[in-house]
């Protein structure tokens, strides 16, 4: 099996580039660096400009990238026609390929206020991202579903998400762009629900961006996680990976003279060192013949802090671990 990388760490991966096989099935796993990893979104995290991120991705050895479609990176508010041409040319100049724009949708944002058309508003936003994607020659937009709002029937919110994704997908289709729905927000967060949602939306350019970390945080790991990946693989075009550890939390209760357990806090760690069974997840994707992208992100408080040195070290760890898992 071969996996292609750019300069920097290329010497480490001369054995790995393009198509691979697992048994009788072909698969293709392409590593991607998500710009949220250098966006200053969590305490102490280094923030790079868009151009600084492009240079960083090349330095680290990535050839494929994902850009946040919001500030501080590529917001449609800041990129007019001329700026888009310059960014596209810069990406090409550096030998990089922009494969995904990260959208930040929440289709249920006003589900508790029926007079506000949140599905339409989010669809319009996705349409603008699709126009941006077309101008930058990007095939995929990552989108979310919606956070569950209290006091609104669940099925009402589900329906809003379905309606919104349908409208957004049809708008994106006008620009030749595919939507990749990430299992990130509350609605359709369980793998079975994600599977149902994609099939209910039933638009040819609305696919899944199914991640392992989300089911793992729900207690779905090991064989159960692998089974979920096999089920989702035919609908997938994208997956984002990050790894985590859980730290137990307790709150002192004076009436008991004891500590009461609360929900664990989750912290990010280098890829392959956390509790998520990525070996089983990747094997399931390979066995299912997955051909798509594997994006790496550092979007939460990370072991070692947010210095540029630690972020770089952690990104390089991902590439090394990915090369092993993708064989």
GROMACS .gro file of C-alpha atoms in nm:
model
  327
    1UNK     CA    1   0.000   0.000   0.000
    2UNK     CA    2   0.119   0.349  -0.073
    3UNK     CA    3   0.032   0.685   0.078
    4UNK     CA    4   0.166   1.008  -0.071
    5UNK     CA    5   0.326   1.285   0.134
    6UNK     CA    6   0.498   1.605   0.044
    7UNK     CA    7   0.840   1.732   0.147
    8UNK     CA    8   0.969   1.744   0.503
    9UNK     CA    9   0.892   1.394   0.624
   10UNK     CA   10   0.878   1.243   0.275
   11UNK     CA   11   1.190   1.035   0.338
   12UNK     CA   12   1.007   0.855   0.620
   13UNK     CA   13   0.729   0.755   0.383
   14UNK     CA   14   0.903   0.649   0.063
   15UNK     CA   15   0.740   0.310   0.106
   16UNK     CA   16   0.394   0.455   0.117
   17UNK     CA   17   0.175   0.668  -0.205
   18UNK     CA   18  -0.170   0.626  -0.364
   19UNK     CA   19  -0.376   0.311  -0.380
   20UNK     CA   20  -0.361   0.028  -0.132
   21UNK     CA   21  -0.515  -0.310  -0.088
   22UNK     CA   22  -0.657  -0.502   0.206
   23UNK     CA   23  -0.743  -0.854   0.098
   24UNK     CA   24  -0.927  -0.824  -0.234
   25UNK     CA   25  -1.051  -0.468  -0.181
   26UNK     CA   26  -0.886  -0.148  -0.293
   27UNK     CA   27  -0.872   0.147  -0.056
   28UNK     CA   28  -0.719   0.492  -0.051
   29UNK     CA   29  -0.637   0.689   0.263
   30UNK     CA   30  -0.508   1.042   0.209
   31UNK     CA   31  -0.379   1.242   0.509
   32UNK     CA   32  -0.496   1.602   0.546
   33UNK     CA   33  -0.400   1.879   0.791
   34UNK     CA   34  -0.690   2.089   0.922
   35UNK     CA   35  -0.606   2.457   0.975
   36UNK     CA   36  -0.800   2.463   1.303
   37UNK     CA   37  -0.484   2.301   1.441
   38UNK     CA   38  -0.311   2.640   1.418
   39UNK     CA   39  -0.604   2.878   1.465
   40UNK     CA   40  -0.565   2.996   1.825
   41UNK     CA   41  -0.904   2.854   1.922
   42UNK     CA   42  -0.805   2.712   2.261
   43UNK     CA   43  -0.603   2.857   2.544
   44UNK     CA   44  -0.238   2.893   2.456
   45UNK     CA   45  -0.275   2.759   2.101
   46UNK     CA   46  -0.055   2.929   1.842
   47UNK     CA   47  -0.251   3.123   1.580
   48UNK     CA   48  -0.117   3.132   1.226
   49UNK     CA   49  -0.247   3.335   0.936
   50UNK     CA   50  -0.375   3.149   0.634
   51UNK     CA   51  -0.048   3.191   0.447
   52UNK     CA   52   0.156   3.092   0.753
   53UNK     CA   53  -0.055   2.779   0.781
   54UNK     CA   54   0.004   2.690   0.416
   55UNK     CA   55   0.378   2.721   0.469
   56UNK     CA   56   0.354   2.516   0.788
   57UNK     CA   57   0.162   2.234   0.618
   58UNK     CA   58   0.427   2.213   0.347
   59UNK     CA   59   0.708   2.222   0.604
   60UNK     CA   60   0.551   1.934   0.798
   61UNK     CA   61   0.517   1.718   0.488
   62UNK     CA   62   0.144   1.743   0.415
   63UNK     CA   63   0.029   1.782   0.056
   64UNK     CA   64  -0.345   1.799   0.129
   65UNK     CA   65  -0.509   2.057   0.353
   66UNK     CA   66  -0.844   2.164   0.499
   67UNK     CA   67  -0.915   2.529   0.573
   68UNK     CA   68  -1.157   2.674   0.825
   69UNK     CA   69  -1.424   2.865   0.632
   70UNK     CA   70  -1.437   3.132   0.900
   71UNK     CA   71  -1.203   3.379   1.063
   72UNK     CA   72  -0.912   3.378   1.125
   73UNK     CA   73  -0.867   3.177   0.807
   74UNK     CA   74  -1.096   3.177   0.502
   75UNK     CA   75  -1.422   3.355   0.578
   76UNK     CA   76  -1.638   3.445   0.275
   77UNK     CA   77  -1.662   3.790   0.433
   78UNK     CA   78  -1.293   3.849   0.376
   79UNK     CA   79  -1.235   3.678   0.042
   80UNK     CA   80  -1.366   3.861  -0.261
   81UNK     CA   81  -1.301   3.742  -0.615
   82UNK     CA   82  -0.947   3.878  -0.631
   83UNK     CA   83  -0.852   3.737  -0.290
   84UNK     CA   84  -0.981   3.396  -0.396
   85UNK     CA   85  -0.767   3.400  -0.709
   86UNK     CA   86  -0.459   3.491  -0.506
   87UNK     CA   87  -0.523   3.218  -0.248
   88UNK     CA   88  -0.580   2.955  -0.517
   89UNK     CA   89  -0.257   3.057  -0.691
   90UNK     CA   90  -0.063   3.050  -0.363
   91UNK     CA   91  -0.186   2.700  -0.282
   92UNK     CA   92  -0.082   2.580  -0.627
   93UNK     CA   93   0.254   2.756  -0.599
   94UNK     CA   94   0.331   2.563  -0.280
   95UNK     CA   95   0.233   2.230  -0.435
   96UNK     CA   96  -0.059   2.186  -0.195
   97UNK     CA   97  -0.413   2.069  -0.263
   98UNK     CA   98  -0.707   2.219  -0.075
   99UNK     CA   99  -0.955   1.932  -0.048
  100UNK     CA  100  -1.206   2.059   0.207
  101UNK     CA  101  -1.354   2.378   0.348
  102UNK     CA  102  -1.470   2.340   0.707
  103UNK     CA  103  -1.818   2.486   0.741
  104UNK     CA  104  -1.969   2.572   1.079
  105UNK     CA  105  -2.341   2.508   1.050
  106UNK     CA  106  -2.603   2.469   1.322
  107UNK     CA  107  -2.933   2.403   1.146
  108UNK     CA  108  -3.134   2.410   1.471
  109UNK     CA  109  -2.994   2.739   1.596
  110UNK     CA  110  -3.343   2.896   1.619
  111UNK     CA  111  -3.552   2.580   1.650
  112UNK     CA  112  -3.720   2.731   1.957
  113UNK     CA  113  -3.824   3.036   1.754
  114UNK     CA  114  -4.044   2.911   1.467
  115UNK     CA  115  -4.049   3.250   1.297
  116UNK     CA  116  -3.674   3.241   1.231
  117UNK     CA  117  -3.589   3.016   0.931
  118UNK     CA  118  -3.267   2.863   1.062
  119UNK     CA  119  -3.271   2.582   0.804
  120UNK     CA  120  -3.290   2.836   0.520
  121UNK     CA  121  -3.031   3.064   0.678
  122UNK     CA  122  -2.781   2.782   0.717
  123UNK     CA  123  -2.852   2.663   0.363
  124UNK     CA  124  -2.776   3.012   0.231
  125UNK     CA  125  -2.449   3.011   0.430
  126UNK     CA  126  -2.356   2.673   0.282
  127UNK     CA  127  -2.440   2.809  -0.062
  128UNK     CA  128  -2.189   3.089  -0.010
  129UNK     CA  129  -1.931   2.835   0.104
  130UNK     CA  130  -2.004   2.630  -0.208
  131UNK     CA  131  -1.942   2.936  -0.424
  132UNK     CA  132  -1.613   2.987  -0.237
  133UNK     CA  133  -1.528   2.619  -0.283
  134UNK     CA  134  -1.596   2.642  -0.655
  135UNK     CA  135  -1.370   2.944  -0.686
  136UNK     CA  136  -1.091   2.767  -0.495
  137UNK     CA  137  -1.141   2.435  -0.677
  138UNK     CA  138  -1.238   2.252  -0.356
  139UNK     CA  139  -1.452   1.935  -0.386
  140UNK     CA  140  -1.587   1.905  -0.030
  141UNK     CA  141  -1.748   2.121   0.238
  142UNK     CA  142  -1.760   1.977   0.590
  143UNK     CA  143  -2.089   2.061   0.766
  144UNK     CA  144  -2.252   1.991   1.104
  145UNK     CA  145  -2.613   1.901   1.190
  146UNK     CA  146  -2.752   2.093   1.487
  147UNK     CA  147  -2.735   2.118   1.865
  148UNK     CA  148  -3.047   2.002   2.044
  149UNK     CA  149  -3.251   2.291   2.185
  150UNK     CA  150  -3.446   2.240   2.510
  151UNK     CA  151  -3.823   2.263   2.497
  152UNK     CA  152  -3.851   2.165   2.129
  153UNK     CA  153  -3.967   1.813   2.031
  154UNK     CA  154  -3.673   1.609   1.910
  155UNK     CA  155  -3.842   1.504   1.587
  156UNK     CA  156  -3.916   1.868   1.506
  157UNK     CA  157  -3.545   1.942   1.532
  158UNK     CA  158  -3.458   1.632   1.331
  159UNK     CA  159  -3.690   1.751   1.056
  160UNK     CA  160  -3.527   2.093   1.051
  161UNK     CA  161  -3.186   1.932   1.004
  162UNK     CA  162  -3.311   1.709   0.722
  163UNK     CA  163  -3.479   2.004   0.551
  164UNK     CA  164  -3.170   2.221   0.592
  165UNK     CA  165  -2.929   1.959   0.462
  166UNK     CA  166  -3.149   1.895   0.160
  167UNK     CA  167  -3.160   2.263   0.071
  168UNK     CA  168  -2.788   2.306   0.138
  169UNK     CA  169  -2.695   2.001  -0.070
  170UNK     CA  170  -2.903   2.119  -0.364
  171UNK     CA  171  -2.744   2.462  -0.346
  172UNK     CA  172  -2.396   2.309  -0.324
  173UNK     CA  173  -2.474   2.090  -0.625
  174UNK     CA  174  -2.512   2.404  -0.836
  175UNK     CA  175  -2.137   2.457  -0.783
  176UNK     CA  176  -2.035   2.093  -0.819
  177UNK     CA  177  -1.954   2.058  -0.448
  178UNK     CA  178  -2.016   1.765  -0.210
  179UNK     CA  179  -2.129   1.810   0.151
  180UNK     CA  180  -1.968   1.589   0.416
  181UNK     CA  181  -2.181   1.571   0.732
  182UNK     CA  182  -1.963   1.527   1.040
  183UNK     CA  183  -2.095   1.340   1.343
  184UNK     CA  184  -2.019   1.631   1.573
  185UNK     CA  185  -2.339   1.807   1.690
  186UNK     CA  186  -2.617   1.655   1.903
  187UNK     CA  187  -2.866   1.570   1.629
  188UNK     CA  188  -2.786   1.230   1.471
  189UNK     CA  189  -2.473   1.190   1.685
  190UNK     CA  190  -2.505   0.812   1.738
  191UNK     CA  191  -2.370   0.605   1.445
  192UNK     CA  192  -2.710   0.447   1.379
  193UNK     CA  193  -2.866   0.793   1.371
  194UNK     CA  194  -2.595   0.926   1.140
  195UNK     CA  195  -2.657   0.636   0.904
  196UNK     CA  196  -3.032   0.702   0.908
  197UNK     CA  197  -2.985   1.076   0.853
  198UNK     CA  198  -2.769   1.044   0.543
  199UNK     CA  199  -3.017   0.801   0.391
  200UNK     CA  200  -3.315   1.020   0.480
  201UNK     CA  201  -3.159   1.333   0.331
  202UNK     CA  202  -3.099   1.120   0.021
  203UNK     CA  203  -2.915   1.377  -0.188
  204UNK     CA  204  -2.640   1.241  -0.416
  205UNK     CA  205  -2.390   1.504  -0.300
  206UNK     CA  206  -2.466   1.473   0.073
  207UNK     CA  207  -2.222   1.223   0.218
  208UNK     CA  208  -2.081   1.136   0.560
  209UNK     CA  209  -1.771   1.264   0.737
  210UNK     CA  210  -1.781   0.986   0.997
  211UNK     CA  211  -1.531   1.019   1.283
  212UNK     CA  212  -1.417   0.764   1.542
  213UNK     CA  213  -1.370   0.999   1.838
  214UNK     CA  214  -1.740   1.085   1.865
  215UNK     CA  215  -1.868   0.726   1.901
  216UNK     CA  216  -1.575   0.649   2.131
  217UNK     CA  217  -1.683   0.928   2.365
  218UNK     CA  218  -2.028   0.767   2.362
  219UNK     CA  219  -1.875   0.436   2.477
  220UNK     CA  220  -1.860   0.281   2.129
  221UNK     CA  221  -1.509   0.146   2.078
  222UNK     CA  222  -1.325  -0.165   1.961
  223UNK     CA  223  -1.534  -0.408   1.756
  224UNK     CA  224  -1.847  -0.199   1.795
  225UNK     CA  225  -1.664   0.102   1.652
  226UNK     CA  226  -1.527  -0.108   1.367
  227UNK     CA  227  -1.877  -0.236   1.287
  228UNK     CA  228  -2.006   0.123   1.277
  229UNK     CA  229  -1.725   0.223   1.041
  230UNK     CA  230  -1.802  -0.067   0.809
  231UNK     CA  231  -2.168   0.036   0.802
  232UNK     CA  232  -2.087   0.400   0.729
  233UNK     CA  233  -1.799   0.346   0.485
  234UNK     CA  234  -2.013   0.329   0.167
  235UNK     CA  235  -2.146   0.677   0.247
  236UNK     CA  236  -1.817   0.832   0.360
  237UNK     CA  237  -1.593   1.077   0.176
  238UNK     CA  238  -1.412   1.220   0.478
  239UNK     CA  239  -1.311   1.148   0.834
  240UNK     CA  240  -1.137   1.365   1.093
  241UNK     CA  241  -0.916   1.211   1.359
  242UNK     CA  242  -0.801   1.330   1.699
  243UNK     CA  243  -0.713   1.134   2.009
  244UNK     CA  244  -0.810   1.186   2.371
  245UNK     CA  245  -0.772   1.069   2.728
  246UNK     CA  246  -1.030   1.095   3.004
  247UNK     CA  247  -0.958   1.249   3.343
  248UNK     CA  248  -1.195   1.159   3.623
  249UNK     CA  249  -1.371   1.446   3.801
  250UNK     CA  250  -1.514   1.452   4.152
  251UNK     CA  251  -1.696   1.717   4.350
  252UNK     CA  252  -1.682   1.732   4.728
  253UNK     CA  253  -2.016   1.690   4.908
  254UNK     CA  254  -1.987   1.803   5.271
  255UNK     CA  255  -2.310   1.625   5.366
  256UNK     CA  256  -2.149   1.296   5.270
  257UNK     CA  257  -1.796   1.387   5.376
  258UNK     CA  258  -1.702   1.237   5.042
  259UNK     CA  259  -1.655   1.311   4.674
  260UNK     CA  260  -1.931   1.260   4.418
  261UNK     CA  261  -1.826   1.150   4.070
  262UNK     CA  262  -1.907   1.381   3.781
  263UNK     CA  263  -1.856   1.349   3.406
  264UNK     CA  264  -1.497   1.300   3.295
  265UNK     CA  265  -1.306   1.586   3.140
  266UNK     CA  266  -1.152   1.500   2.803
  267UNK     CA  267  -0.806   1.616   2.696
  268UNK     CA  268  -0.637   1.586   2.356
  269UNK     CA  269  -0.319   1.381   2.324
  270UNK     CA  270  -0.095   1.286   2.030
  271UNK     CA  271  -0.263   1.060   1.777
  272UNK     CA  272  -0.237   0.694   1.875
  273UNK     CA  273  -0.176   0.755   2.246
  274UNK     CA  274  -0.536   0.797   2.363
  275UNK     CA  275  -0.822   0.559   2.436
  276UNK     CA  276  -0.978   0.552   2.088
  277UNK     CA  277  -0.925   0.224   1.901
  278UNK     CA  278  -0.798   0.368   1.574
  279UNK     CA  279  -0.638   0.039   1.475
  280UNK     CA  280  -0.981  -0.123   1.452
  281UNK     CA  281  -1.133   0.188   1.292
  282UNK     CA  282  -0.871   0.208   1.015
  283UNK     CA  283  -0.885  -0.166   0.952
  284UNK     CA  284  -1.261  -0.142   0.910
  285UNK     CA  285  -1.221   0.139   0.658
  286UNK     CA  286  -0.963  -0.058   0.463
  287UNK     CA  287  -1.172  -0.375   0.468
  288UNK     CA  288  -1.470  -0.172   0.343
  289UNK     CA  289  -1.276  -0.026   0.052
  290UNK     CA  290  -1.289   0.333   0.178
  291UNK     CA  291  -1.142   0.584  -0.064
  292UNK     CA  292  -1.124   0.925   0.092
  293UNK     CA  293  -0.950   1.171   0.318
  294UNK     CA  294  -0.827   1.140   0.676
  295UNK     CA  295  -0.791   1.485   0.830
  296UNK     CA  296  -0.595   1.553   1.146
  297UNK     CA  297  -0.698   1.829   1.384
  298UNK     CA  298  -0.570   1.970   1.712
  299UNK     CA  299  -0.881   2.160   1.817
  300UNK     CA  300  -0.887   2.106   2.194
  301UNK     CA  301  -0.650   2.164   2.485
  302UNK     CA  302  -0.353   1.944   2.397
  303UNK     CA  303  -0.102   1.759   2.610
  304UNK     CA  304   0.216   1.967   2.604
  305UNK     CA  305   0.040   2.295   2.533
  306UNK     CA  306  -0.019   2.509   2.228
  307UNK     CA  307   0.331   2.625   2.139
  308UNK     CA  308   0.431   2.602   1.775
  309UNK     CA  309   0.693   2.343   1.870
  310UNK     CA  310   0.441   2.116   2.041
  311UNK     CA  311   0.184   2.152   1.764
  312UNK     CA  312   0.447   2.066   1.503
  313UNK     CA  313   0.572   1.769   1.703
  314UNK     CA  314   0.218   1.639   1.746
  315UNK     CA  315   0.138   1.681   1.375
  316UNK     CA  316   0.450   1.485   1.283
  317UNK     CA  317   0.345   1.212   1.526
  318UNK     CA  318   0.016   1.189   1.339
  319UNK     CA  319   0.193   1.137   1.006
  320UNK     CA  320   0.410   0.859   1.147
  321UNK     CA  321   0.122   0.680   1.319
  322UNK     CA  322  -0.102   0.728   1.017
  323UNK     CA  323   0.158   0.566   0.790
  324UNK     CA  324   0.156   0.256   1.012
  325UNK     CA  325  -0.224   0.235   1.033
  326UNK     CA  326  -0.276   0.299   0.662
  327UNK     CA  327  -0.057   0.009   0.548
   0.00000   0.00000   0.00000
